[in-house]
Amino acid sequence: MDNVVTRRSMLAGAAAGLAAPVVVTAAAPTAASTATTTGATRKITMYAEALPGNLIGYGLAPGQATVPGPILEIWEGDTLEIDLVNTTTQRLSIHPHGVDYSVDSDGSPLNASFNNPGETRKYIWRTRESTPALGRKFMPGSAGYWHYHDHALGTDHGTGGVARGLYGALIVRRRGDILPDKQFTVVFNDMMINNKLAPDTPMFEANLGERVEWIAIGHGATFHTFHLHAHRWADNRTGMLEGPNDPSLVIDNKDLNPGSSFGFQVLAGDGVGPGVWMYHCHVQFHADGGMVGLFLVRNADGSMPPGAQEAIDRFHNHQHSHD
Ligand SMILES: [Cu+2]
């Protein structure tokens, strides 16, 4: 199982397995959220490491790099301090979207903000809450489904690092946000999902009714559309409606273009039941080319629903045009 972390493992700070991203445990909001934003500074160490298949990944401990990298998660108002260790032989960096940082944490060669081979460098990401402004308007806070990536490997824009897997999800939560049971990171990177093609793309799993958070990120040089079968969400910050009159558009398909990201939560199989559901790029030749993965919704007790294994087998035997 790639790129899946359970809320339980996150809260416990347990190792989630070699292939699974680990959420920043120090930043873990609690489920029954009475936590307040404290303006706290969370400190982590990340390791950029070469991986098999010419990939490079970020990890939270030596030997634990993954593609995508770990989900980094903090409360709006808090600061994340990252000591990035470059264990590779190439210049690289970490550059965030959606948060505040000074030029020396920019992660770009333009600002001489990168790690030389073997070097450790500190990057500081700040966040802030929404504040009232004139005219009863508000300045936006930092809360959102963001992402981070290399900005120095190969070119001054990190084109080589991004292509090889140096990317991951960054979530800034607002106080009161509902926390998920499980989290999945889906990165449409050129013509691949998480640098894989079907049938090797991630199969995400949840039990019926579990609250599942999807973080979708676009990279590379190609435009995509993300579609999830049998589930839908509101096209706003959280993916949820705030009430019956919330005018947010409800969708099940959304543009996912280079540098963009969004997230949402669904209740697995809500209204449709357990089964095997596809997520895929809806550009037809991209889907045909292997930009397809599976979302297995098990029965509430964790058992396999009828027909699910057959569907999975069908997926693995399916011919994509890249075969
Ligand atoms: Cu596509």
Coordinates of C-alpha atoms and ligand atoms in Angstrom, one line a residue:
M1 CA 0.0 0.0 0.0
D2 CA 1.5 3.2 -1.1
N3 CA 0.9 6.7 0.2
V4 CA -1.7 5.8 2.8
V5 CA -1.5 6.7 6.4
T6 CA -4.2 6.1 9.0
R7 CA -5.2 8.8 11.4
R8 CA -4.5 6.3 14.2
S9 CA -0.9 5.7 13.2
M10 CA -0.5 9.4 12.8
L11 CA -1.7 10.2 16.3
A12 CA 0.3 7.4 17.8
G13 CA 3.4 8.5 15.9
A14 CA 3.8 4.9 14.9
A15 CA 5.9 4.0 11.9
A16 CA 3.5 3.6 9.1
G17 CA 5.7 1.3 7.0
L18 CA 8.4 1.9 4.5
A19 CA 6.2 2.8 1.7
A20 CA 3.7 5.0 3.6
P21 CA 4.2 8.6 4.3
V22 CA 4.3 9.6 7.9
V23 CA 2.5 12.7 9.0
V24 CA 4.4 15.1 11.1
T25 CA 3.5 13.7 14.5
A26 CA 4.5 16.8 16.4
A27 CA 1.9 18.7 14.5
A28 CA -0.9 16.2 14.8
P29 CA -4.1 17.9 15.6
T30 CA -6.3 15.9 17.9
A31 CA -9.5 14.4 16.6
A32 CA -11.9 16.0 19.1
S33 CA -10.3 19.2 18.4
T34 CA -10.2 21.5 21.4
A35 CA -6.7 22.4 20.4
T36 CA -6.0 26.1 20.0
T37 CA -3.6 27.7 17.6
T38 CA -0.6 28.4 19.8
G39 CA 1.8 29.9 17.3
A40 CA 4.0 26.9 18.0
T41 CA 7.1 26.0 16.1
R42 CA 7.3 22.4 15.0
K43 CA 10.7 21.1 14.1
I44 CA 11.4 18.2 11.8
T45 CA 14.2 16.7 9.9
M46 CA 13.7 15.5 6.3
Y47 CA 16.0 13.4 4.2
A48 CA 16.2 13.6 0.4
E49 CA 17.4 10.1 -0.7
A50 CA 18.0 8.3 -4.0
L51 CA 15.5 5.5 -4.5
P52 CA 15.4 2.5 -6.9
G53 CA 14.2 3.3 -10.4
N54 CA 16.1 6.5 -10.7
L55 CA 13.7 8.1 -8.2
I56 CA 14.5 10.5 -5.4
G57 CA 12.2 11.0 -2.4
Y58 CA 11.8 12.9 0.8
G59 CA 11.4 11.1 4.1
L60 CA 11.2 11.8 7.8
A61 CA 14.0 9.4 8.8
P62 CA 17.0 7.9 7.0
G63 CA 15.9 5.1 4.7
Q64 CA 12.3 6.1 4.7
A65 CA 12.0 8.3 1.7
T66 CA 8.9 7.7 -0.4
V67 CA 7.3 9.1 -3.6
P68 CA 5.2 11.1 -2.8
G69 CA 7.0 12.3 0.3
P70 CA 5.3 12.4 3.7
I71 CA 2.2 14.4 4.3
L72 CA 3.3 17.5 6.3
E73 CA 0.5 18.9 8.4
I74 CA 0.3 21.9 10.7
W75 CA -2.2 24.2 12.3
E76 CA -2.8 27.6 10.8
G77 CA -0.8 30.1 12.8
D78 CA 2.0 27.6 13.5
T79 CA 5.5 27.5 12.0
L80 CA 7.3 24.5 10.5
E81 CA 11.0 24.4 10.8
I82 CA 12.6 21.8 8.4
D83 CA 16.2 20.6 8.5
L84 CA 16.6 19.1 5.1
V85 CA 19.4 16.6 4.7
N86 CA 20.6 16.1 1.2
T87 CA 22.0 12.6 1.0
T88 CA 22.3 12.7 -2.8
T89 CA 25.1 13.8 -5.1
Q90 CA 23.0 16.6 -6.6
R91 CA 21.9 20.0 -5.7
L92 CA 18.3 20.1 -4.4
S93 CA 15.9 21.9 -2.1
I94 CA 12.4 22.0 -0.7
H95 CA 10.0 24.7 -1.8
P96 CA 6.4 25.1 -0.3
H97 CA 3.2 26.4 -1.8
G98 CA 0.7 28.4 0.3
V99 CA 2.7 29.4 3.3
D100 CA 4.9 32.3 4.2
Y101 CA 8.7 32.2 4.1
S102 CA 11.7 34.5 3.7
V103 CA 14.0 34.5 0.7
D104 CA 16.5 32.2 2.4
S105 CA 13.7 29.6 2.8
D106 CA 12.5 30.0 -0.8
G107 CA 14.2 26.8 -1.9
S108 CA 15.2 28.4 -5.2
P109 CA 18.7 28.9 -6.8
L110 CA 17.5 32.4 -7.6
N111 CA 17.9 33.2 -3.8
A112 CA 20.8 30.8 -3.3
S113 CA 18.4 28.7 -1.2
F114 CA 19.2 25.1 -1.8
N115 CA 21.3 22.2 -0.4
N116 CA 24.5 21.2 -2.0
P117 CA 25.3 17.5 -2.2
G118 CA 25.6 16.2 1.4
E119 CA 24.6 19.5 2.9
T120 CA 22.0 20.1 5.6
R121 CA 20.0 23.3 5.4
K122 CA 17.1 24.8 7.4
Y123 CA 13.9 26.0 5.8
I124 CA 11.3 27.9 7.8
W125 CA 7.6 27.9 6.8
R126 CA 5.3 30.2 8.6
T127 CA 1.5 30.3 8.5
R128 CA -1.2 32.8 9.7
E129 CA -4.8 32.9 10.4
S130 CA -7.4 35.0 8.5
T131 CA -7.6 38.5 9.6
P132 CA -10.4 41.2 9.2
A133 CA -9.7 43.9 6.8
L134 CA -11.4 47.1 5.8
G135 CA -14.8 46.9 4.3
R136 CA -15.8 43.8 6.3
K137 CA -13.5 41.8 4.1
F138 CA -10.9 39.3 5.3
M139 CA -7.3 38.7 4.4
P140 CA -6.9 35.0 3.7
G141 CA -5.1 32.8 6.1
S142 CA -2.8 30.0 5.2
A143 CA -5.3 27.1 5.6
G144 CA -5.5 24.9 2.5
Y145 CA -4.4 21.7 0.8
W146 CA -1.0 22.7 -0.5
H147 CA 2.2 20.9 -1.5
Y148 CA 6.0 21.1 -1.5
H149 CA 8.6 20.1 -4.0
D150 CA 12.2 20.4 -5.1
H151 CA 13.1 23.7 -6.9
A152 CA 16.8 23.1 -7.6
L153 CA 17.6 19.7 -9.1
G154 CA 18.3 19.6 -12.8
T155 CA 17.3 23.2 -13.5
D156 CA 16.7 26.3 -11.5
H157 CA 13.0 25.3 -11.4
G158 CA 13.6 21.8 -10.0
T159 CA 12.4 20.2 -13.2
G160 CA 14.6 17.2 -12.6
G161 CA 13.8 16.8 -8.9
V162 CA 10.0 17.0 -9.5
A163 CA 10.2 14.5 -12.4
R164 CA 12.1 12.0 -10.2
G165 CA 9.7 12.2 -7.2
L166 CA 10.7 15.1 -5.0
Y167 CA 7.2 16.2 -4.0
G168 CA 4.6 15.8 -1.4
A169 CA 1.4 17.2 0.3
L170 CA 1.3 20.0 2.8
I171 CA -1.9 20.6 4.7
V172 CA -2.5 23.7 6.8
R173 CA -5.6 23.2 8.9
R174 CA -7.9 25.8 10.4
R175 CA -9.1 25.4 14.0
G176 CA -12.3 23.4 13.9
D177 CA -11.5 21.5 10.7
I178 CA -12.8 17.9 10.7
L179 CA -10.0 15.4 10.8
P180 CA -10.0 12.3 8.5
D181 CA -9.5 8.7 9.3
K182 CA -7.2 8.1 6.3
Q183 CA -5.3 10.2 3.9
F184 CA -4.3 9.6 0.3
T185 CA -1.9 11.7 -1.8
V186 CA -2.4 11.5 -5.6
V187 CA 0.1 13.3 -7.8
F188 CA -0.5 13.6 -11.5
N189 CA 3.1 14.1 -12.7
D190 CA 3.4 14.2 -16.4
M191 CA 1.8 11.0 -17.7
M192 CA 2.0 9.2 -14.4
I193 CA 0.3 8.9 -11.0
N194 CA 2.8 9.1 -8.1
N195 CA 5.5 8.3 -10.8
K196 CA 3.7 5.0 -11.6
L197 CA 1.5 3.7 -14.3
A198 CA -1.5 1.3 -14.1
P199 CA -1.6 -1.3 -12.9
D200 CA 1.2 -0.3 -10.5
T201 CA -0.6 2.9 -9.4
P202 CA -1.6 3.0 -5.7
M203 CA -4.7 1.1 -4.6
F204 CA -6.1 3.1 -1.7
E205 CA -8.3 1.2 0.8
A206 CA -10.9 2.2 3.3
N207 CA -13.8 0.6 5.1
L208 CA -17.3 1.7 4.4
G209 CA -18.1 5.0 6.1
E210 CA -14.5 5.9 7.0
R211 CA -13.7 9.6 6.5
V212 CA -11.1 9.6 3.7
E213 CA -9.1 12.7 2.8
W214 CA -7.7 13.0 -0.7
I215 CA -4.9 15.5 -1.5
A216 CA -4.5 15.9 -5.3
I217 CA -1.4 17.6 -6.7
G218 CA -0.4 18.4 -10.3
H219 CA 3.2 18.4 -11.6
G220 CA 5.1 18.2 -14.8
A221 CA 4.3 19.8 -18.1
T222 CA 0.9 18.3 -18.9
F223 CA -2.7 19.4 -18.0
H224 CA -5.0 16.8 -16.4
T225 CA -8.4 16.4 -14.8
F226 CA -8.9 14.4 -11.6
H227 CA -12.0 12.2 -11.4
L228 CA -13.1 9.9 -8.6
H229 CA -15.9 7.4 -9.2
A230 CA -19.1 7.4 -7.1
H231 CA -18.0 10.1 -4.7
R232 CA -18.4 13.9 -4.9
W233 CA -17.2 17.0 -3.0
A234 CA -17.7 20.7 -2.7
D235 CA -15.3 22.8 -4.7
N236 CA -14.1 24.9 -1.8
R237 CA -11.3 24.8 0.9
T238 CA -12.5 21.7 2.7
G239 CA -14.6 19.9 0.2
M240 CA -17.6 20.1 2.6
L241 CA -20.7 22.2 2.5
E242 CA -21.1 24.5 5.5
G243 CA -24.9 24.2 5.5
P244 CA -27.9 23.6 3.2
N245 CA -27.6 27.0 1.5
D246 CA -23.8 26.8 0.9
P247 CA -23.5 27.9 -2.7
S248 CA -20.3 25.9 -3.4
L249 CA -20.4 23.9 -6.6
V250 CA -20.5 20.2 -5.9
I251 CA -18.2 18.3 -8.3
D252 CA -16.6 14.9 -8.9
N253 CA -14.0 16.0 -11.5
K254 CA -11.6 18.9 -11.3
D255 CA -8.7 20.3 -13.3
L256 CA -5.3 19.2 -11.9
N257 CA -2.6 21.2 -13.6
P258 CA 1.1 21.7 -12.9
G259 CA 1.6 23.4 -9.6
S260 CA -2.0 23.3 -8.5
S261 CA -3.4 21.3 -5.6
F262 CA -6.7 20.7 -3.8
G263 CA -8.1 18.4 -1.2
F264 CA -11.4 17.1 0.0
Q265 CA -12.9 14.5 2.3
V266 CA -15.5 11.8 1.5
L267 CA -17.1 9.1 3.5
A268 CA -16.0 5.9 1.7
G269 CA -18.8 4.3 -0.2
D270 CA -21.4 6.8 1.2
G271 CA -24.7 6.3 -0.5
V272 CA -23.2 3.8 -3.0
G273 CA -21.8 1.0 -0.8
P274 CA -18.6 -0.9 -0.8
G275 CA -16.8 -1.9 -4.0
V276 CA -13.9 -1.1 -6.2
W277 CA -14.0 2.4 -7.6
M278 CA -11.6 4.1 -10.0
Y279 CA -9.8 7.4 -9.7
H280 CA -8.2 8.6 -12.9
C281 CA -7.2 11.4 -15.2
H282 CA -10.3 12.1 -17.4
V283 CA -8.2 13.1 -20.4
Q284 CA -9.1 10.0 -22.3
F285 CA -5.7 9.3 -23.8
H286 CA -4.1 9.8 -20.4
A287 CA -6.5 7.3 -18.8
D288 CA -5.8 4.9 -21.6
G289 CA -2.1 5.5 -21.1
G290 CA -2.2 4.3 -17.5
M291 CA -3.3 7.3 -15.4
V292 CA -5.8 5.2 -13.4
G293 CA -5.8 3.8 -9.9
L294 CA -8.2 2.0 -7.6
F295 CA -10.1 3.0 -4.4
L296 CA -11.1 -0.2 -2.6
V297 CA -14.0 0.4 -0.3
R298 CA -14.3 -2.6 1.9
N299 CA -17.3 -3.6 4.0
A300 CA -17.6 -1.8 7.3
D301 CA -16.1 -4.8 9.1
G302 CA -13.1 -4.7 6.8
S303 CA -14.1 -7.8 4.7
M304 CA -14.0 -7.8 0.9
P305 CA -17.3 -7.0 -0.7
P306 CA -18.6 -9.4 -3.4
G307 CA -17.0 -8.9 -6.8
A308 CA -14.2 -6.7 -5.5
Q309 CA -11.3 -9.2 -6.0
E310 CA -12.6 -10.0 -9.5
A311 CA -12.6 -6.2 -10.3
I312 CA -9.0 -5.9 -8.9
D313 CA -7.9 -8.9 -11.0
R314 CA -9.6 -7.4 -14.1
F315 CA -7.7 -4.1 -13.5
H316 CA -4.4 -6.0 -13.3
N317 CA -5.1 -7.8 -16.5
H318 CA -6.4 -4.8 -18.3
Q319 CA -4.4 -3.6 -21.3
H320 CA -3.4 0.0 -21.2
S321 CA -1.9 1.5 -24.3
H322 CA 1.5 1.7 -22.7
D323 CA 1.6 -2.1 -22.3
Ligands
CU1 CU -4.1 13.6 -17.6

